[in-house]
mmCIF file of C-alpha atoms in Angstrom:
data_model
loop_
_atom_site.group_PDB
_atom_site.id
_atom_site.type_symbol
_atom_site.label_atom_id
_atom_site.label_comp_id
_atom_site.label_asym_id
_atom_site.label_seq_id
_atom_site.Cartn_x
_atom_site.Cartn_y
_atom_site.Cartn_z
ATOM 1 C CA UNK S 1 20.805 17.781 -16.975
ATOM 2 C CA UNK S 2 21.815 15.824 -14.183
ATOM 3 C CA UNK S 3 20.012 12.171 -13.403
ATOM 4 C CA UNK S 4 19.583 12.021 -9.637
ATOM 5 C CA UNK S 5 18.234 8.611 -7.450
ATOM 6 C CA UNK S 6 15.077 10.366 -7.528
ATOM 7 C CA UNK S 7 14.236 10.804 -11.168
ATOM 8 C CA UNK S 8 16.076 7.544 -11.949
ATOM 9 C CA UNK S 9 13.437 5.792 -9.537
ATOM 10 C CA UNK S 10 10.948 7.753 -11.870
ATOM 11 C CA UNK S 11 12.298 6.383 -14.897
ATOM 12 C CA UNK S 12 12.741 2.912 -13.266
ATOM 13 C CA UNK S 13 8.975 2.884 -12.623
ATOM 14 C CA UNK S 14 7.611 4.176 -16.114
ATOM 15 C CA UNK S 15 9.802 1.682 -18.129
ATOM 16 C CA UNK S 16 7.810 -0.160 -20.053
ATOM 17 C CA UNK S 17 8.366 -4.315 -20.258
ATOM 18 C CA UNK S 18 9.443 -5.905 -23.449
ATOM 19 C CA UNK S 19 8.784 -9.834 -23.869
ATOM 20 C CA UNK S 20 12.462 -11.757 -25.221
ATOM 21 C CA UNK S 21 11.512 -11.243 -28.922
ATOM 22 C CA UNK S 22 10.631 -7.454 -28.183
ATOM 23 C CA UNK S 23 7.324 -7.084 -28.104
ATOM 24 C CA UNK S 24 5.953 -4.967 -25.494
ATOM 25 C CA UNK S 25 4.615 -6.995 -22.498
ATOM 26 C CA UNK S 26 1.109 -5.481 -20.845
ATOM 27 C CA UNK S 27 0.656 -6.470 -17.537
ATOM 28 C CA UNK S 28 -2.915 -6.120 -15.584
ATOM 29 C CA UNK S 29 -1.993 -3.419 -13.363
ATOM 30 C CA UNK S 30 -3.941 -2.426 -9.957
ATOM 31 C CA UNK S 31 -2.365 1.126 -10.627
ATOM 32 C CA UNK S 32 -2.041 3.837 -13.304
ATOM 33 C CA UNK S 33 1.040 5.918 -13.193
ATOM 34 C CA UNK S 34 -0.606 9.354 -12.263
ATOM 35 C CA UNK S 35 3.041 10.458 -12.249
ATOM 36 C CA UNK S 36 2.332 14.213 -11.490
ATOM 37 C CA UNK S 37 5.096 16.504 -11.091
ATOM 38 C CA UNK S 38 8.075 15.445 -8.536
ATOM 39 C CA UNK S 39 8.949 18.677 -7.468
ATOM 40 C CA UNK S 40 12.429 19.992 -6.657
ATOM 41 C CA UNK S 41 11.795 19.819 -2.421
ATOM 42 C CA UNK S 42 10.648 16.385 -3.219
ATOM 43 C CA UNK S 43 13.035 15.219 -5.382
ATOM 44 C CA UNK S 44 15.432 16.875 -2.794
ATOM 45 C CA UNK S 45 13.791 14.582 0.027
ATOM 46 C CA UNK S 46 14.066 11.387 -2.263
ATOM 47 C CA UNK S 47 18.126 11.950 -2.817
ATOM 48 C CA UNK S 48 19.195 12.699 0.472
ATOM 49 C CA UNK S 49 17.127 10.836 2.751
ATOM 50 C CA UNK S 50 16.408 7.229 0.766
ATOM 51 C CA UNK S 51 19.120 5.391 2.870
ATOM 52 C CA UNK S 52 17.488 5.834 6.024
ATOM 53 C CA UNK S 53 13.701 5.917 4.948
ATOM 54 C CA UNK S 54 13.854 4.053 1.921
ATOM 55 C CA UNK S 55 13.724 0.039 0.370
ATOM 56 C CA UNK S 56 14.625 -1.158 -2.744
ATOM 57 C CA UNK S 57 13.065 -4.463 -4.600
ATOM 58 C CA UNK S 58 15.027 -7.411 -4.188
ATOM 59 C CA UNK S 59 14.503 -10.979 -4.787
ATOM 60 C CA UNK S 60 14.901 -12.226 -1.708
ATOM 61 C CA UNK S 61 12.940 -11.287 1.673
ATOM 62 C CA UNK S 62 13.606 -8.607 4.148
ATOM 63 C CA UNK S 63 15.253 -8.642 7.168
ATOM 64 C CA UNK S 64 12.914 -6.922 9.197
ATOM 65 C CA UNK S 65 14.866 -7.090 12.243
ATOM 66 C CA UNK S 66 18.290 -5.613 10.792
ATOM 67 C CA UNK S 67 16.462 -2.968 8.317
ATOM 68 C CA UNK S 68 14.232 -1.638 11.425
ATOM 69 C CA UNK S 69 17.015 -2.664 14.307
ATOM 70 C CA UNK S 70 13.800 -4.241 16.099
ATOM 71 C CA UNK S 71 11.696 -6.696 16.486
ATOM 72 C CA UNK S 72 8.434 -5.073 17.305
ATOM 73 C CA UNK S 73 5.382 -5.658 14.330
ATOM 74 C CA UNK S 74 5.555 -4.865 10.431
ATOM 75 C CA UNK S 75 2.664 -3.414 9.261
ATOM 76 C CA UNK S 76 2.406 -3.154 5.775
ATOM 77 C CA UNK S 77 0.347 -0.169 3.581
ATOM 78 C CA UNK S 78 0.124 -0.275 0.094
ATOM 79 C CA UNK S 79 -0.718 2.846 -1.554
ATOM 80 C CA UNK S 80 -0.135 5.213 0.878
ATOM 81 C CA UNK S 81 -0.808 8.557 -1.835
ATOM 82 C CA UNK S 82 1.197 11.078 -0.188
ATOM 83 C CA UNK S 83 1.861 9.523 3.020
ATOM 84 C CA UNK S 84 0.417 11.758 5.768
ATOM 85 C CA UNK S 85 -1.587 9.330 7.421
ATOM 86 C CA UNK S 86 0.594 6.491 7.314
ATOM 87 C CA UNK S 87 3.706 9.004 8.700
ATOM 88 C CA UNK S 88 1.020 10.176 11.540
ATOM 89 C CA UNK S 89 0.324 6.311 12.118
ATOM 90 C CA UNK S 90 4.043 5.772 12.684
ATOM 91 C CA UNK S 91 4.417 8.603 14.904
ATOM 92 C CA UNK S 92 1.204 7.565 17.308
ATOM 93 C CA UNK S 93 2.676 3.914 17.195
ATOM 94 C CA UNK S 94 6.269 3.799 18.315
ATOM 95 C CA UNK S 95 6.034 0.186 19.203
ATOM 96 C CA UNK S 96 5.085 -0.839 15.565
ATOM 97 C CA UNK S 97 7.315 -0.757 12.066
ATOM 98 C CA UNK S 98 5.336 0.637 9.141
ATOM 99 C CA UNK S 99 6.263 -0.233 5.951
ATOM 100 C CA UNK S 100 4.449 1.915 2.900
ATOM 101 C CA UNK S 101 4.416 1.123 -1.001
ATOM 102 C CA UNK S 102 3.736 4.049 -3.754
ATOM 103 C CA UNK S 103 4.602 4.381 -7.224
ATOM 104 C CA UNK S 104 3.370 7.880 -7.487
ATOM 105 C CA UNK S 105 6.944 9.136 -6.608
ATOM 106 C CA UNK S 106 5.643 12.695 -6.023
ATOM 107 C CA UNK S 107 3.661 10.609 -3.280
ATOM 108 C CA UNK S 108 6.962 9.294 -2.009
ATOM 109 C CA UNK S 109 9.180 12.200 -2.075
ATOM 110 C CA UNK S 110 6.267 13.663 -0.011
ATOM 111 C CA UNK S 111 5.736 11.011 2.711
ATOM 112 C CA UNK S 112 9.741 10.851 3.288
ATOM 113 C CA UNK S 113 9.482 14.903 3.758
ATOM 114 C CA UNK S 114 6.839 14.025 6.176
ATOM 115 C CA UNK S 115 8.548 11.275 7.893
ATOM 116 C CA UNK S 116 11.414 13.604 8.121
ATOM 117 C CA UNK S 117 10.019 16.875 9.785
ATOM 118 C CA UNK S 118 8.334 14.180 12.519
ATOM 119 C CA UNK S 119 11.510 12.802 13.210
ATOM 120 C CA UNK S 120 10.324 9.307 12.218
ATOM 121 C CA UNK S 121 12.394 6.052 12.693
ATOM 122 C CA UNK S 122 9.895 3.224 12.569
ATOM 123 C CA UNK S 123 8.912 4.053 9.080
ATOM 124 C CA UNK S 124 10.398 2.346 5.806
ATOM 125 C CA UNK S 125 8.656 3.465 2.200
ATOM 126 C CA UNK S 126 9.716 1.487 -1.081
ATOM 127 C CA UNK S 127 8.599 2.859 -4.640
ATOM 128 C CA UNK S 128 8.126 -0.455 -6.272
ATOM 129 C CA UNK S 129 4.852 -2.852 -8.065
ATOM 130 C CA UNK S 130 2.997 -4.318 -4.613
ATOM 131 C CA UNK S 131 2.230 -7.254 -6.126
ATOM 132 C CA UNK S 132 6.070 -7.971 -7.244
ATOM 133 C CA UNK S 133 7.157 -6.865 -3.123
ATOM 134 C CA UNK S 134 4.680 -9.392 -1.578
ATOM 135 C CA UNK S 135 5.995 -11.988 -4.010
ATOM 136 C CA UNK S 136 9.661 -11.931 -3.830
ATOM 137 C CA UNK S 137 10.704 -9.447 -1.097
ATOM 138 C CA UNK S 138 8.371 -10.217 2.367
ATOM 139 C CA UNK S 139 8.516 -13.778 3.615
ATOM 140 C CA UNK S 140 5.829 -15.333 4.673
ATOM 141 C CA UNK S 141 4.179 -15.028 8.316
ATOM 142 C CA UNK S 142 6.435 -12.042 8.782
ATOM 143 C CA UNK S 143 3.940 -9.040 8.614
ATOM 144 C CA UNK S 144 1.803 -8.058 11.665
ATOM 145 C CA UNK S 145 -0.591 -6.434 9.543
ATOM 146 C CA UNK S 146 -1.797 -4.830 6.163
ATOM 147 C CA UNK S 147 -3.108 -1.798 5.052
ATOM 148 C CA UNK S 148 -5.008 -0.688 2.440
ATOM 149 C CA UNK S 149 -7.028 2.116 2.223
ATOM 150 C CA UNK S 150 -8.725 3.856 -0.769
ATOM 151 C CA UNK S 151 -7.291 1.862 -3.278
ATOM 152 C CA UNK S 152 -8.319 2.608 -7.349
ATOM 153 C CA UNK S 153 -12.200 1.613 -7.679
ATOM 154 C CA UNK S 154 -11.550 0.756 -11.161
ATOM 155 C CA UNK S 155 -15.325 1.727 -11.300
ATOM 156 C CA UNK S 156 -16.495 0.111 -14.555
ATOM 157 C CA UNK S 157 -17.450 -3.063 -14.949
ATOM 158 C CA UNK S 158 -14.936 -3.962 -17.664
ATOM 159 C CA UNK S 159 -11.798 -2.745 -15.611
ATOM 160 C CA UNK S 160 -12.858 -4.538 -12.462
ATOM 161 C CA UNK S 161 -10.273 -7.476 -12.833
ATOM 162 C CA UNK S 162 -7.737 -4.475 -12.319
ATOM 163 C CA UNK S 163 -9.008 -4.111 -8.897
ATOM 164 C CA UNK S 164 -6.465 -5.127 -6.103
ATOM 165 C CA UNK S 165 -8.477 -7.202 -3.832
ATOM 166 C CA UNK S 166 -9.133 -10.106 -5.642
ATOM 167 C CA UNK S 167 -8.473 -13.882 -4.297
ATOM 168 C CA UNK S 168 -5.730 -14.851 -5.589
ATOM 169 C CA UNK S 169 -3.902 -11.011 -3.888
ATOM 170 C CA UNK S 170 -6.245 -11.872 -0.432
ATOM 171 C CA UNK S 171 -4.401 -15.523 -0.719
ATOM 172 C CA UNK S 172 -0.600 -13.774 -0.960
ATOM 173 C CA UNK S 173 -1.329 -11.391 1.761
ATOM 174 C CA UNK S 174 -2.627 -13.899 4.218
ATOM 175 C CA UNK S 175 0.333 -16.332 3.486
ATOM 176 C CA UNK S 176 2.913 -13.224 4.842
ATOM 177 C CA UNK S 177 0.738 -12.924 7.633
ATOM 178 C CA UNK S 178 1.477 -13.967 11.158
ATOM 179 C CA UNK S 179 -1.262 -15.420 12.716
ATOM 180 C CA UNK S 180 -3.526 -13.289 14.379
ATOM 181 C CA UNK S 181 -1.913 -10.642 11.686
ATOM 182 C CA UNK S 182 -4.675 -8.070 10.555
ATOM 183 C CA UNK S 183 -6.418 -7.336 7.472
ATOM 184 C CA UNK S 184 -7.821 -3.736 7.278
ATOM 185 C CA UNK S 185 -9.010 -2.335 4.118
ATOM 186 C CA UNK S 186 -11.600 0.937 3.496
ATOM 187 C CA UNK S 187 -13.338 2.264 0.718
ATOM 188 C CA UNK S 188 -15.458 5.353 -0.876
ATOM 189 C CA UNK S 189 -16.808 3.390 -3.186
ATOM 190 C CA UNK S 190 -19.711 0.949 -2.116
ATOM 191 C CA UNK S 191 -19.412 -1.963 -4.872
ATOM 192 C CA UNK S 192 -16.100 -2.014 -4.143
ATOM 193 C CA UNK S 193 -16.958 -2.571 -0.452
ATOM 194 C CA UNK S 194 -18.988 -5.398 -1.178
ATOM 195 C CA UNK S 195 -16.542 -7.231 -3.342
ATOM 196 C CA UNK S 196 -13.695 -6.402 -0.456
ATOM 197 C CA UNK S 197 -16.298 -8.439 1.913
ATOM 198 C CA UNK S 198 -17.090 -10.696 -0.157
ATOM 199 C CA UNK S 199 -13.066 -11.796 -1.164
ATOM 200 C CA UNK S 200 -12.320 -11.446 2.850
ATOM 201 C CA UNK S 201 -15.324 -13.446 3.812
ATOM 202 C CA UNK S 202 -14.447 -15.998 1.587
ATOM 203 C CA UNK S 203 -10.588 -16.682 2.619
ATOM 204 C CA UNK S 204 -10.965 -19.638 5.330
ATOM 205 C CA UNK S 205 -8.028 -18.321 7.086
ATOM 206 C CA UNK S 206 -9.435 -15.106 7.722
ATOM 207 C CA UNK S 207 -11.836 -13.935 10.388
ATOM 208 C CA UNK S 208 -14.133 -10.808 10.078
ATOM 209 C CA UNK S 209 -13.910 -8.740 13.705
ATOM 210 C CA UNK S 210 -17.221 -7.281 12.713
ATOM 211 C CA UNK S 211 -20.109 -7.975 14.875
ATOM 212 C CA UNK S 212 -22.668 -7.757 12.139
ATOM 213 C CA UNK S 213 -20.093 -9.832 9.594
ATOM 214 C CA UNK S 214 -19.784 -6.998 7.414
ATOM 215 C CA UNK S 215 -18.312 -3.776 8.245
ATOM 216 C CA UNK S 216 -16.737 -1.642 11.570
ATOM 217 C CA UNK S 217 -17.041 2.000 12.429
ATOM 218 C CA UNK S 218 -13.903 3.470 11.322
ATOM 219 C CA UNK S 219 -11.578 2.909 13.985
ATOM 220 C CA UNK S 220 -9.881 6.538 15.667
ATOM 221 C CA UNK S 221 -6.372 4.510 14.820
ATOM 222 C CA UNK S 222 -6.796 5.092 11.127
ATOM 223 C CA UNK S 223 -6.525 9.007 10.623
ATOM 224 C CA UNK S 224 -8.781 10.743 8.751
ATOM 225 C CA UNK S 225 -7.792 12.041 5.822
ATOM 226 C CA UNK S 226 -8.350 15.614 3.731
ATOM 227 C CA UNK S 227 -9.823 13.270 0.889
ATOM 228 C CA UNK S 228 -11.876 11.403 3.235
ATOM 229 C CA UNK S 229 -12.742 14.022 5.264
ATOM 230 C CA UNK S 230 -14.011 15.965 1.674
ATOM 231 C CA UNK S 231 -16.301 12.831 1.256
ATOM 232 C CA UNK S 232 -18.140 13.120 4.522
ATOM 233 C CA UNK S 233 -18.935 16.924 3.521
ATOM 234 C CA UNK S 234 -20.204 15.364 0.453
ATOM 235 C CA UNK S 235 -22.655 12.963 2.170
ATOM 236 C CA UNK S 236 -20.252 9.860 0.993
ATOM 237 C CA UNK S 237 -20.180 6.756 2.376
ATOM 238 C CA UNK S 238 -16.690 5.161 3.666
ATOM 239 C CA UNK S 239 -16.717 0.923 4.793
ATOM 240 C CA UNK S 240 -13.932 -0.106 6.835
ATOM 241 C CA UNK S 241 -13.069 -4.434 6.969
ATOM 242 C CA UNK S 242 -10.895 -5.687 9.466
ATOM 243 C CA UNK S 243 -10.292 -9.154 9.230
ATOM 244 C CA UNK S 244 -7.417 -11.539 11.629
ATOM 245 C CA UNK S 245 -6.074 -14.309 10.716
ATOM 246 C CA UNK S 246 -6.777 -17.673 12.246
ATOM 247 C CA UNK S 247 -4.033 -19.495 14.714
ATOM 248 C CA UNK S 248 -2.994 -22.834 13.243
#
C-alpha cells in the first residue's frame, strides 16, 4: 500500500515520544487523538491541496507576510474540528488571514475540502501540537487575534490540568499578541467558563470587553455551529470571553 502526505501526517501525529534511554515520554496533552477515519476524498484533499492551504512545524517563526502575500491580520484558531466555521469566517472576512490548528486529520482533510469548494485564499491550516506552534513557530506580537472555541472540557476534576486555558498557555498567547490583539474563547460547559474567566481576568495584560466583567452575547461574527446549534435545542448553555490586549 502506498504512504501518501496525508497518512504520513497521520502517522507523524500518533508517534509516540521516547525519552534518550527509550523509555516512552507522556506528555500532558490538551487533546486526545480521536483519529476517526480519514477518508479517501479527504485524504485526496490533504495530498493535492497542502501546498497552497497547508503549514508545516518549524522551529523558527512564520513569515506571515510571504506565506499569506499580505499584510492584513493573523487570526489564529486552535481546534477548529472540521473546519466549517473557521472556512465560513475566512470567506465573510477577506481583509483578515486565518490560521487553524487540528490534529484530528479527518478534521483537516475536511476543512481544506471546505476551503477549497469556497475558493478560499486567506486561509492557512497546520496539523501540528498548539502548544509546540505558539512556542517555536509564531513570533511574538504577530497575531491579530485567537480563537478558541469548544475546546475538550476535560470534565473531571482529576483531568482538569489537561485543560488548555490555563496561565501559563493565557501567558504564551498574549506574548504573540499585538496589542489591542483579541482573545475570544466559548464554551458548553459552565465550569469550564468560569475557569476561562477566571485565567483571562487574571492576565494584567488583558482586558475583558464585557460590560458586566464576565461574559458577551455571542457575537453574529462567530458562526453557529451544527454542535452548538444541537445544544441550544437541548436547553444548553454556551459563554463567550473576549478579552484585548492592553497598549504598552
Amino acid at each position: 500500500m502506498i504512504s501518501t502526505f496525508a497518512d504520513q501526517k497521520r502517522k507523524t501525529i500518533e508517534t509516540a515520544e521516547f525519552t534518550e534511554d527509550g523509555r516512552y515520554k507522556r506528555k500532558v496533552r490538551s487533546f486526545v487523538l480521536r483519529t476517526g477515519r480519514l477518508s479517501e476524498f479527504q485524504k485526496t484533499m490533504m495530498n493535492t491541496h497542502w501546498g497552497e492551504l497547508g503549514l508545516d512545524y518549524q522551529n523558527t517563526p512564520f513569515d506571515f507576510a510571504r506565506v499569506y502575500g499580505n499584510a492584513n491580520p493573523v487570526i489564529l484558531e486552535i481546534g477548529f474540528g472540521m473546519g466549517q466555521s473557521l472556512v465560513d469566517m475566512a470567506y465573510a472576512n477577506p481583509d483578515k488571514n486565518y490560521l487553524g490548528i487540528e490534529v484530528h486529520t479527518p478534521g483537516v482533510g475536511a476543512c481544506i475540502a471546505y476551503a477549497v469548494e469556497k475558493g478560499i485564499k486567506n486561509l492557512r491550516v497546520i496539523c501540528h501540537d498548539a502548544t509546540e506552534i505558539l512556542r517555536d513557530s509564531i513570533a511574538d506580537n504577530t497575531l491579530g487575534g485567537l480563537q478558541l472555541f469548544f475546546p475538550d472540557p476535560w470534565h473531571k476534576a482529576k483531568h482538569h490540568k489537561r485543560r488548555i486555558v490555563q496561565p501559563h498557555f493565557v501567558e504564551n498567547v498574549v506574548k504573540k499578541l499585538k496589542d489591542n490583539g483579541f482573545i475570544h474563547m466559548a464554551t458548553d460547559w459552565g465550569n469550564y467558563a468560569e475557569q476561562m474567566l477566571e485565567v483571562l481576568s487574571a492576565n494584567p495584560h488583558l482586558t475583558n470587553t464585557s460590560e458586566n466583567a464576565d461574559y458577551i452575547p455571542r457575537p453574529d461574527f462567530r458562526p453557529l455551529t451544527k454542535f452548538e446549534a444541537r445544544g441550544h435545542r437541548l436547553g444548553h448553555g454556551v459563554w463567550d470571553l473576549f478579552f484585548t490586549k492592553k497598549s504598552v
